[in-house]
Amino acid sequence: VLFPSGPLLNDLKKYVSDNNIERVTFKGICDPAIHYQESEIVCMTSNYEGLGMVLIEGSQFGCIPIAFDSYASIHEIIEDHVNGIIIEKFNTPKYTMAPKELMSNENLRKKLRQSTSNIQPKFDPDLITHQWIKLLERLTKGNKEFSIEPDAILPLATDQNIIPE
């Protein structure tokens, strides 16, 4: 199942058709939850990302993330061979072997899948809000004109849709 969008979508569909690639379904933009629930592995093939949300989302459903080591935040999400697999950047042959390895090695798949639950808590909105408050408090320590009231920040952040309720 692929969830592509953008200007190259038709080229990708043509490539799949021209090369008789079987069992490929193009879903486009949709709610991926049902697909995460049916899956054990989530592959992100992006060369560059700010933060690979698909990997964090997939881990909530126990999907083992696989991604290239081509952007710094990947190490905030995946611990290689602990809760997912990080592939040397742009090493496509090695990337294509990772899902095969997981599909054929039940012990490895179970081990990594058990550890995927350690990914999402690092990105919990309450934790991140608390970290920001502590940082701002450290930065403004001694500045009497600026004060931070944690009880005021959390509702404000929720009201502004910065964090979900």
GROMACS .gro file of C-alpha atoms in nm:
model
  165
    1VAL     CA    1   0.000   0.000   0.000
    2LEU     CA    2   0.141   0.338  -0.102
    3PHE     CA    3   0.022   0.679   0.012
    4PRO     CA    4   0.183   0.908  -0.244
    5SER     CA    5   0.068   1.248  -0.356
    6GLY     CA    6   0.226   1.529  -0.550
    7PRO     CA    7   0.336   1.606  -0.902
    8LEU     CA    8   0.507   1.269  -0.964
    9LEU     CA    9   0.208   1.053  -0.869
   10ASN     CA   10   0.110   0.978  -1.229
   11ASP     CA   11   0.472   0.894  -1.315
   12LEU     CA   12   0.484   0.652  -1.022
   13LYS     CA   13   0.158   0.485  -1.129
   14LYS     CA   14   0.289   0.456  -1.485
   15TYR     CA   15   0.615   0.302  -1.360
   16VAL     CA   16   0.424   0.040  -1.161
   17SER     CA   17   0.204  -0.036  -1.460
   18ASP     CA   18   0.485  -0.041  -1.719
   19ASN     CA   19   0.694  -0.275  -1.503
   20ASN     CA   20   0.404  -0.507  -1.415
   21ILE     CA   21   0.467  -0.462  -1.043
   22GLU     CA   22   0.203  -0.662  -0.862
   23ARG     CA   23   0.025  -0.604  -0.531
   24VAL     CA   24   0.067  -0.226  -0.529
   25THR     CA   25  -0.228  -0.018  -0.416
   26PHE     CA   26  -0.225   0.360  -0.434
   27LYS     CA   27  -0.428   0.506  -0.149
   28GLY     CA   28  -0.328   0.872  -0.175
   29ILE     CA   29  -0.402   1.094   0.120
   30CYS     CA   30  -0.628   0.921   0.374
   31ASP     CA   31  -0.651   0.820   0.738
   32PRO     CA   32  -0.375   0.558   0.764
   33ALA     CA   33  -0.486   0.407   1.099
   34ILE     CA   34  -0.655   0.103   0.944
   35HIS     CA   35  -0.340   0.029   0.743
   36TYR     CA   36  -0.116   0.060   1.048
   37GLN     CA   37  -0.345  -0.182   1.233
   38GLU     CA   38  -0.307  -0.437   0.954
   39SER     CA   39   0.072  -0.398   0.927
   40GLU     CA   40   0.385  -0.493   1.116
   41ILE     CA   41   0.636  -0.281   0.923
   42VAL     CA   42   0.631   0.082   0.811
   43CYS     CA   43   0.885   0.188   0.546
   44MET     CA   44   0.973   0.550   0.490
   45THR     CA   45   1.177   0.602   0.176
   46SER     CA   46   1.221   0.979   0.201
   47ASN     CA   47   1.575   1.102   0.155
   48TYR     CA   48   1.511   1.412   0.367
   49GLU     CA   49   1.263   1.481   0.645
   50GLY     CA   50   1.221   1.725   0.927
   51LEU     CA   51   1.062   1.466   1.152
   52GLY     CA   52   0.932   1.138   1.012
   53MET     CA   53   0.581   1.146   1.157
   54VAL     CA   54   0.479   0.832   0.968
   55LEU     CA   55   0.734   0.638   1.173
   56ILE     CA   56   0.605   0.777   1.502
   57GLU     CA   57   0.244   0.714   1.398
   58GLY     CA   58   0.322   0.360   1.286
   59SER     CA   59   0.500   0.281   1.611
   60GLN     CA   60   0.179   0.357   1.802
   61PHE     CA   61   0.033   0.053   1.628
   62GLY     CA   62   0.341  -0.165   1.679
   63CYS     CA   63   0.473  -0.121   1.325
   64ILE     CA   64   0.850  -0.158   1.297
   65PRO     CA   65   0.997   0.151   1.129
   66ILE     CA   66   1.257   0.132   0.852
   67ALA     CA   67   1.419   0.450   0.720
   68PHE     CA   68   1.733   0.591   0.563
   69ASP     CA   69   1.997   0.758   0.781
   70SER     CA   70   1.971   1.072   0.568
   71TYR     CA   71   1.841   1.325   0.821
   72ALA     CA   72   1.937   1.401   1.179
   73SER     CA   73   1.602   1.343   1.350
   74ILE     CA   74   1.590   0.977   1.250
   75HIS     CA   75   1.805   0.901   1.554
   76GLU     CA   76   1.543   1.068   1.776
   77ILE     CA   77   1.289   0.817   1.647
   78ILE     CA   78   1.473   0.491   1.578
   79GLU     CA   79   1.741   0.310   1.772
   80ASP     CA   80   1.888   0.083   1.505
   81HIS     CA   81   1.798  -0.282   1.562
   82VAL     CA   82   1.639  -0.192   1.896
   83ASN     CA   83   1.300  -0.050   1.787
   84GLY     CA   84   1.346  -0.027   1.411
   85ILE     CA   85   1.603  -0.033   1.135
   86ILE     CA   86   1.814   0.255   1.008
   87ILE     CA   87   1.970   0.204   0.667
   88GLU     CA   88   2.288   0.378   0.553
   89LYS     CA   89   2.175   0.678   0.351
   90PHE     CA   90   2.094   0.613  -0.012
   91ASN     CA   91   2.191   0.242   0.014
   92THR     CA   92   1.888   0.118  -0.179
   93PRO     CA   93   2.001  -0.247  -0.208
   94LYS     CA   94   2.040  -0.269   0.171
   95TYR     CA   95   1.706  -0.091   0.218
   96THR     CA   96   1.524  -0.347   0.005
   97MET     CA   97   1.675  -0.628   0.214
   98ALA     CA   98   1.552  -0.489   0.551
   99PRO     CA   99   1.179  -0.572   0.507
  100LYS     CA  100   1.274  -0.913   0.366
  101GLU     CA  101   1.489  -0.979   0.674
  102LEU     CA  102   1.205  -0.882   0.906
  103MET     CA  103   0.949  -1.089   0.718
  104SER     CA  104   1.170  -1.399   0.728
  105ASN     CA  105   1.302  -1.360   1.085
  106GLU     CA  106   1.015  -1.391   1.331
  107ASN     CA  107   1.239  -1.356   1.638
  108LEU     CA  108   1.387  -1.027   1.515
  109ARG     CA  109   1.044  -0.900   1.415
  110LYS     CA  110   0.901  -0.979   1.761
  111LYS     CA  111   1.200  -0.822   1.939
  112LEU     CA  112   1.181  -0.497   1.742
  113ARG     CA  113   0.803  -0.483   1.755
  114GLN     CA  114   0.804  -0.504   2.136
  115SER     CA  115   1.033  -0.201   2.152
  116THR     CA  116   0.828   0.019   1.918
  117SER     CA  117   0.621   0.123   2.218
  118ASN     CA  118   0.927   0.321   2.337
  119ILE     CA  119   0.909   0.560   2.039
  120GLN     CA  120   0.586   0.754   2.081
  121PRO     CA  121   0.625   0.858   2.450
  122LYS     CA  122   0.927   1.073   2.357
  123PHE     CA  123   0.692   1.282   2.141
  124ASP     CA  124   0.405   1.313   2.390
  125PRO     CA  125   0.267   1.671   2.381
  126ASP     CA  126   0.262   1.700   2.762
  127LEU     CA  127   0.626   1.595   2.786
  128ILE     CA  128   0.732   1.834   2.511
  129THR     CA  129   0.533   2.120   2.665
  130HIS     CA  130   0.704   2.054   2.999
  131GLN     CA  131   1.046   2.051   2.827
  132TRP     CA  132   0.972   2.387   2.661
  133ILE     CA  133   0.859   2.538   2.990
  134LYS     CA  134   1.178   2.423   3.163
  135LEU     CA  135   1.389   2.565   2.879
  136LEU     CA  136   1.209   2.899   2.887
  137GLU     CA  137   1.242   2.912   3.264
  138ARG     CA  138   1.617   2.857   3.237
  139LEU     CA  139   1.648   3.121   2.965
  140THR     CA  140   1.448   3.380   3.157
  141LYS     CA  141   1.583   3.307   3.505
  142GLY     CA  142   1.648   3.636   3.682
  143ASN     CA  143   1.440   3.837   3.433
  144LYS     CA  144   1.163   3.989   3.648
  145GLU     CA  145   0.976   4.125   3.347
  146PHE     CA  146   0.912   3.780   3.206
  147SER     CA  147   0.747   3.498   3.395
  148ILE     CA  148   0.608   3.163   3.292
  149GLU     CA  149   0.297   3.022   3.450
  150PRO     CA  150   0.278   2.653   3.347
  151ASP     CA  151  -0.093   2.637   3.430
  152ALA     CA  152  -0.154   2.920   3.181
  153ILE     CA  153   0.064   2.781   2.900
  154LEU     CA  154  -0.096   2.437   2.866
  155PRO     CA  155  -0.455   2.565   2.813
  156LEU     CA  156  -0.325   2.834   2.576
  157ALA     CA  157  -0.133   2.575   2.373
  158THR     CA  158  -0.441   2.352   2.361
  159ASP     CA  159  -0.669   2.643   2.261
  160GLN     CA  160  -0.430   2.738   1.980
  161ASN     CA  161  -0.420   2.375   1.858
  162ILE     CA  162  -0.049   2.358   1.931
  163ILE     CA  163  -0.119   2.040   2.124
  164PRO     CA  164  -0.432   1.826   2.107
  165GLU     CA  165  -0.673   1.804   2.399
   0.00000   0.00000   0.00000
